[in-house]
Structure formats: structure tokens, C-alpha cells
Short mmCIF file of C-alpha atoms and ligand atoms in Angstrom, two decimals:
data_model
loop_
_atom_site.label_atom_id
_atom_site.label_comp_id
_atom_site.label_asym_id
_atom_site.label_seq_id
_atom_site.Cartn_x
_atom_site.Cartn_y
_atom_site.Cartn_z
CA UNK V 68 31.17 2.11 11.84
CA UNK V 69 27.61 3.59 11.94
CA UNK V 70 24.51 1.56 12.24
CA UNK V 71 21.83 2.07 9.59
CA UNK V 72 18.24 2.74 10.91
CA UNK V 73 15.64 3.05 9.24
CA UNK V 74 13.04 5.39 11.29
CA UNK V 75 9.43 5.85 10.19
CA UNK V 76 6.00 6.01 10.56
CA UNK V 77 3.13 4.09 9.13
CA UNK V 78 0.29 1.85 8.57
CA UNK V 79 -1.55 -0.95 9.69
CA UNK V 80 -1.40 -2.21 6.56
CA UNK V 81 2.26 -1.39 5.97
CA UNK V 82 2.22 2.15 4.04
CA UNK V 83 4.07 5.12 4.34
CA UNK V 84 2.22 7.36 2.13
CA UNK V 85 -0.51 7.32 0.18
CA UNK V 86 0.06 6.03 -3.39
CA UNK V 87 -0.12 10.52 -4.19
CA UNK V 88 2.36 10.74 -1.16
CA UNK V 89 0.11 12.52 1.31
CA UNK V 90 0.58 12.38 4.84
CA UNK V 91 -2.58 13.35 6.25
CA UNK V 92 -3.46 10.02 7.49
CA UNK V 93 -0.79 10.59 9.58
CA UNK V 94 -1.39 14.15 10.92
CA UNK V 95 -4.61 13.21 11.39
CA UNK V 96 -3.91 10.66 14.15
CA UNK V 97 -3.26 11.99 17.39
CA UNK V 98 0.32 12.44 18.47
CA UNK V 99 1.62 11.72 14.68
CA UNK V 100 2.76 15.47 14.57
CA UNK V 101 5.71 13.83 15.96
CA UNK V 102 8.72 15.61 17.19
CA UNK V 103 8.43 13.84 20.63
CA UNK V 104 11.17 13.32 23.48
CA UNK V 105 11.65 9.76 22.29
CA UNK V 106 12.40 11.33 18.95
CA UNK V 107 14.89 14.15 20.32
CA UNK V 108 16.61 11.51 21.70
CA UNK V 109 17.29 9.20 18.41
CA UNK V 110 18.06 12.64 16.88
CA UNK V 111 20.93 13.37 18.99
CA UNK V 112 22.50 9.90 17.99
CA UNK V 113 22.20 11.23 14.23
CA UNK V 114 25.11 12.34 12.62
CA UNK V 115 23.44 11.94 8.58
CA UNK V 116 20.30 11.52 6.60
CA UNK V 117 19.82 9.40 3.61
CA UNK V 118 16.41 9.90 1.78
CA UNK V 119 14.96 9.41 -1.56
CA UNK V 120 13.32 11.91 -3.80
CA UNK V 121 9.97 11.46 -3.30
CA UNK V 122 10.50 11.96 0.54
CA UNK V 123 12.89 14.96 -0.11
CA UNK V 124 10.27 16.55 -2.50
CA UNK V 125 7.68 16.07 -0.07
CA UNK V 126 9.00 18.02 2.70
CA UNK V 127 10.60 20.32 -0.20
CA UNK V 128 7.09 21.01 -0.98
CA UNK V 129 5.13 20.52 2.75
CA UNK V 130 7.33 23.26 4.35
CA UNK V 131 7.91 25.42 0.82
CA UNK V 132 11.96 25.02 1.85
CA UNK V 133 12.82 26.74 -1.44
CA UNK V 134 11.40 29.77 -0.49
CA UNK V 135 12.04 29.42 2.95
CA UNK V 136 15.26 27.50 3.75
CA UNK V 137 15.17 28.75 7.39
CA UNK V 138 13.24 25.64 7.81
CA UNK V 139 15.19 23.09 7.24
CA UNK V 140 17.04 23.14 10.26
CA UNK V 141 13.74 22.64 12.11
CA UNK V 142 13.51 19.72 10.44
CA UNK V 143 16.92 18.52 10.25
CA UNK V 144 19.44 20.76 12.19
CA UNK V 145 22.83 20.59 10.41
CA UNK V 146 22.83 17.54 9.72
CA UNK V 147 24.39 16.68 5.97
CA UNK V 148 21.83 14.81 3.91
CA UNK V 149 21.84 12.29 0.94
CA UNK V 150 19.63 12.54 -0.82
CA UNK V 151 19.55 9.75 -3.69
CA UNK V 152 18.02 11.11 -6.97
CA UNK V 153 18.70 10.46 -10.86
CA UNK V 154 17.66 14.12 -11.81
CA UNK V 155 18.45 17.34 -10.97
CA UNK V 156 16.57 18.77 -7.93
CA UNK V 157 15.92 22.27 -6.14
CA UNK V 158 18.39 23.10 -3.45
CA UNK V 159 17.69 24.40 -0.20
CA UNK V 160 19.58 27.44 0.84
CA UNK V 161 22.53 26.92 2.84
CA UNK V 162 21.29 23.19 3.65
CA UNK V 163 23.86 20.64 3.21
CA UNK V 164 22.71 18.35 1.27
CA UNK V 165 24.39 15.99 -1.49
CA UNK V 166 22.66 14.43 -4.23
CA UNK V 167 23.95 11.35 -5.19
CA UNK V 168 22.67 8.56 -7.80
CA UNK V 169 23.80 4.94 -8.09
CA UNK V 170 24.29 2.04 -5.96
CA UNK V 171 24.05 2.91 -2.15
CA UNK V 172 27.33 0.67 -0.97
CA UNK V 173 29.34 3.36 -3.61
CA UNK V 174 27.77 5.83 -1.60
CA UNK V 175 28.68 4.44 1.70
CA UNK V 176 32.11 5.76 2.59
CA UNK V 177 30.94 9.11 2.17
CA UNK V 178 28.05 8.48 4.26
CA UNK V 179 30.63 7.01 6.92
CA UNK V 180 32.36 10.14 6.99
CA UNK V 181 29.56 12.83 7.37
CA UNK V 182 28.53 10.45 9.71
CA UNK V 183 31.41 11.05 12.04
CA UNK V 184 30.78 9.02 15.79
CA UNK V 185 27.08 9.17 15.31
CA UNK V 186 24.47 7.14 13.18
CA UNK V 187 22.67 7.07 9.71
CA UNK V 188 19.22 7.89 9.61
CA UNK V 189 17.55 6.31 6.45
CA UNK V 190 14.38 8.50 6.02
CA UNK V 191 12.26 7.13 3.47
CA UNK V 192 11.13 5.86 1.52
CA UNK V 193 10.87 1.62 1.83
CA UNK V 194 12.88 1.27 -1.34
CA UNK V 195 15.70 2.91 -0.26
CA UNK V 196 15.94 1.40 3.33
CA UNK V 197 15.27 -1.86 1.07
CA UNK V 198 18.77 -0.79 -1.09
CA UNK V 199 20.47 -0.75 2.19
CA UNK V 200 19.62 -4.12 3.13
CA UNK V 201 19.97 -5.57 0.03
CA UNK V 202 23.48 -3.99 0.97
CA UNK V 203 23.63 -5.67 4.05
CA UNK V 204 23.96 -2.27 5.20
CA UNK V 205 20.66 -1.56 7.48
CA UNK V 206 21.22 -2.30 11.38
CA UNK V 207 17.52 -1.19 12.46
CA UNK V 208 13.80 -0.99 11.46
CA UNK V 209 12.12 1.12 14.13
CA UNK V 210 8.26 1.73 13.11
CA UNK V 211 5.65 3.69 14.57
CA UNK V 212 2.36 2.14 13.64
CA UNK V 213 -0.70 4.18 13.12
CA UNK V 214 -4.09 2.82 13.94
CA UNK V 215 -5.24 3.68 9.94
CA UNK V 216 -4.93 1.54 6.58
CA UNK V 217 -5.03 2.82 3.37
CA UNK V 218 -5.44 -0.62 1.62
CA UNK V 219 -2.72 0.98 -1.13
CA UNK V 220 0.03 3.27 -0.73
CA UNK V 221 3.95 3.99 -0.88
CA UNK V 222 5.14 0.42 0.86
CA UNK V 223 6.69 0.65 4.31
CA UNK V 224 9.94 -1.89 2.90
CA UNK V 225 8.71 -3.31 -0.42
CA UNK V 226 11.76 -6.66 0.29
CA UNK V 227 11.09 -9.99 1.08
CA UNK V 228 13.19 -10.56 4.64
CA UNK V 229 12.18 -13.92 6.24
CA UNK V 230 12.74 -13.87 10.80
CA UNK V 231 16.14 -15.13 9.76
CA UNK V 232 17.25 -10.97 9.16
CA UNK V 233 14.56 -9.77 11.39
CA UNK V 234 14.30 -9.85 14.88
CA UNK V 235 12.08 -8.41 17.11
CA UNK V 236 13.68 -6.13 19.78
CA UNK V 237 11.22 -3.94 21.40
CA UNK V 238 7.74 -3.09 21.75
CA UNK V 239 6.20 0.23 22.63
CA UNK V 240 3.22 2.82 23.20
CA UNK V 241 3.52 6.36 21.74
CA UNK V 242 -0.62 7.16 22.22
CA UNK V 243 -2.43 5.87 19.35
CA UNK V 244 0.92 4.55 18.18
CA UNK V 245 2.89 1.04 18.33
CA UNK V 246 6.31 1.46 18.53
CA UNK V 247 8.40 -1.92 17.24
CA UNK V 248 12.36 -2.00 16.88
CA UNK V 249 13.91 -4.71 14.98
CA UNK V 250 17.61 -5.91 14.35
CA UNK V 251 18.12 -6.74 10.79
CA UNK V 252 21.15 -9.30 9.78
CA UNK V 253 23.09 -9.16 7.02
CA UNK V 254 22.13 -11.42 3.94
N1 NAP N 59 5.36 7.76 7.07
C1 NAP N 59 6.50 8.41 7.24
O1 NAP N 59 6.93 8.70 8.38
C2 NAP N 59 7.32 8.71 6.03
C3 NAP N 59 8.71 8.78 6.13
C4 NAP N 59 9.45 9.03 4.99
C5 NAP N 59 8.81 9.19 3.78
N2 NAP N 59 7.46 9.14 3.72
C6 NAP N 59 6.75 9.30 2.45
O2 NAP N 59 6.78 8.03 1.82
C7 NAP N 59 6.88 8.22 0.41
C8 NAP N 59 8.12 7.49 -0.05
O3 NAP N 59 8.23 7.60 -1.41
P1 NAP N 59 8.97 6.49 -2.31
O4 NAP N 59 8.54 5.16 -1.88
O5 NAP N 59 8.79 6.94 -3.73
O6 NAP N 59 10.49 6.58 -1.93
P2 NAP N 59 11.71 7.60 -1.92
O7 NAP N 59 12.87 6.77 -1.51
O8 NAP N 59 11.44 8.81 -1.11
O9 NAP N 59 11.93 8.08 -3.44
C9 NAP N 59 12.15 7.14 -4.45
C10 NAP N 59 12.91 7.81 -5.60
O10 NAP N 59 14.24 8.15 -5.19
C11 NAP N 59 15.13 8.00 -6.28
N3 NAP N 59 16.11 6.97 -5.92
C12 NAP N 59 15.97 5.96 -4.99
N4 NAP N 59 17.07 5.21 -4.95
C13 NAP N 59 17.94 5.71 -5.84
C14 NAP N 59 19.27 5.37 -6.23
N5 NAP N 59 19.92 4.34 -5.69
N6 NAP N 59 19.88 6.16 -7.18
C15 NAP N 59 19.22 7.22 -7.73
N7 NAP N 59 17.98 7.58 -7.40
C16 NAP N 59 17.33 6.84 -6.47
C17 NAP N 59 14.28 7.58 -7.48
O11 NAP N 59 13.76 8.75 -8.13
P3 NAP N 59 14.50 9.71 -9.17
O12 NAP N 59 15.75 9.03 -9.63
O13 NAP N 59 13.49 9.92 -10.24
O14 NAP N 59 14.77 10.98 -8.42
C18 NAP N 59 13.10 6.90 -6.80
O15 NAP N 59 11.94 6.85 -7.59
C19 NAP N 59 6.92 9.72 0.17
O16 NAP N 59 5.62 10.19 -0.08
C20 NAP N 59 7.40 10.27 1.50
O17 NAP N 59 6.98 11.61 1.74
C21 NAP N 59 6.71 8.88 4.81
#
């Protein structure tokens, strides 16, 4: 089976966006360009994405993948991607990427199987990793903290989970960043 992480960047204060989804905050610190070795590295144990709209619109719209689709691989290589959406978005060129709706656990055996041997990467937003914990579905939190707050924003995982599902496996220095890995438990 594939583990579930959820891999993302934000806050202090526990945002991932601001509440108009920009990301400058984040560009704006050094080193949050990302793209690092560390990241190559978790890449390569990626077989799928999962990602809500809001995140898929974003880069939709930061990289302007519907008139360029020879993007997306930059971003993503080959990689299939959910992307979980009640309406009816743009495609991207020759990107393969499946919009789905609904509960995420009816969405899960697909996800096993683009997975293949390798791991699900849950994008964004906090909602969405939330779904797959409510699931009892998410295996990993890994959060790069910036040294910025926004005192309001796009929540990093909008859930209440007490240190009984959390557990704190490592801690890390990317530059300005803190890098924290936890193990989540099932409900
Ligand atoms: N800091 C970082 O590294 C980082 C990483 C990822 C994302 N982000 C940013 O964080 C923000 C996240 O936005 P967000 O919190 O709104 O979350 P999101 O998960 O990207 O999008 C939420 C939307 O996805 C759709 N959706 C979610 N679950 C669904 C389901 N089960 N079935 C059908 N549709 C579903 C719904 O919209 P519809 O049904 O209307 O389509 C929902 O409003 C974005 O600005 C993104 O760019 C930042």
C-alpha cells in the first residue's frame, strides 16, 4: 500500500496561502523557491499527486499551463494527478490528470493504482490532507516552516488531531526554513 504524505510549505502561524491564495510570502523568503535536493529526493518516491482546486488553479494560473502545457512536467514530471474538484476545470495539454469529486476513500483504489510501488503526494490544500485523515488515510505531515505570519490565510490542516495521531519524527534546517516530519495514526 502507499503511504499518504502530505508535503508543504508554510507559516509561523500555520498558513499556506494567503486568504487571496498568493504565495509571495513564500518566494519572498530565501530558499522558498524550492526545488532543492531534499525535495528531488521525496520526488523520486512519488508515484501520484492528489490536490484540490484552489492549489491546481494556482499553479494553472502561476505558470499559465493552459497556454503552455510544456510546463507541467517541470512541475510534476509524469506523474498522474487527482485533482479533486466539483466543477469543470481547464485541462492541461497532454498532462495526466483526473478530476474526481466525492469522498476521497472512493477515490482511493484508483489512487493505489496510479500509484504503482511508489507514494501519494497530497499537495494542498489543508482541507484535503484533512479528508485523508479523516480517512485514516494520511501516513505523513512533513512542513517546511517559513519565518513569516500572515495572521489569516488558507489553514495549513484546518482538523483537530490531539499527540495521540501525531508524532513528532524529525526536525530540520532548510536556511530560513524548519523542516518537521510527523507520523499521523489512524483515528
Ligand atoms: N504553501 C505551500 O507550499 C502550498 C502548497 C499547496 C497549496 N498551497 C496554496 O494553498 C491554498 C490552498 O487552497 P484551499 O485551502 O482552498 O485548498 P484546495 O484543496 O487546494 O482546494 C479546495 C477546493 O477543492 C475542491 N475540493 C476539495 N475536496 C473535494 C472533494 N472531496 N470533492 C470535490 N471537490 C473537492 C473544492 O472546490 P470546488 O469543488 O469548487 O472545485 C474546494 O473548495 C491555495 O492557494 C494553494 O495555492 C500552498
Amino acid at each position: 500500500m502507499p503511504r499518504v504524505i502530505f508535503l508543504t510549505a508554510a507559516t509561523l502561524d500555520g498558513f499556506l496561502a494567503t486568504d487571496d491564495d498568493s504565495l509571495d510570502w513564500l518566494f519572498a523568503t530565501p530558499g522558498g523557491e524550492g526545488g532543492d535536493e531534499s525535495f528531488q529526493r521525496f520526488l523520486a518516491g512519488i508515484g501520484v499527486l492528489v490536490q484540490g482546486s484552489t492549489t491546481y488553479e494556482w499553479v494553472l494560473r502561476h505558470e499559465e499551463l493552459v497556454a503552455h502545457p510544456e510546463r507541467w512536467p517541470e512541475y510534476y514530471g509524469d506523474r498522474p494527478t487527482f485533482v479533486f474538484t466539483s466543477r469543470s476545470l481547464p485541462e492541461v495539454a497532454g498532462a495526466d490528470i483526473r478530476f474526481v469529486s466525492g469522498s476521497v476513500a472512493d477515490a482511493w483504489a484508483d489512487i493505489v493504482a496510479a500509484a504503482g510501488e511508489r507514494d501519494v503526494w497530497v499537495v494542498g490544500g489543508g482541507d484535503l490532507a484533512g479528508q485523508f485523515a479523516d480517512a485514516g488515510l494520511l501516513d505523513e505531515v512533513r512542513v517546511s516552516i517559513a519565518p513569516v505570519t500572515l495572521a489569516s490565510g488558507r489553514p495549513l490542516l484546518p482538523r483537530v488531531l490531539g499527540s495521540d495521531r501525531l508524532r513528532l519524527e524529525s526536525v530540520g534546517r532548510s536556511g530560513q526554513f524548519a523542516e518537521l516530519t510527523y507520523a499521523v495514526t489512524a483515528p
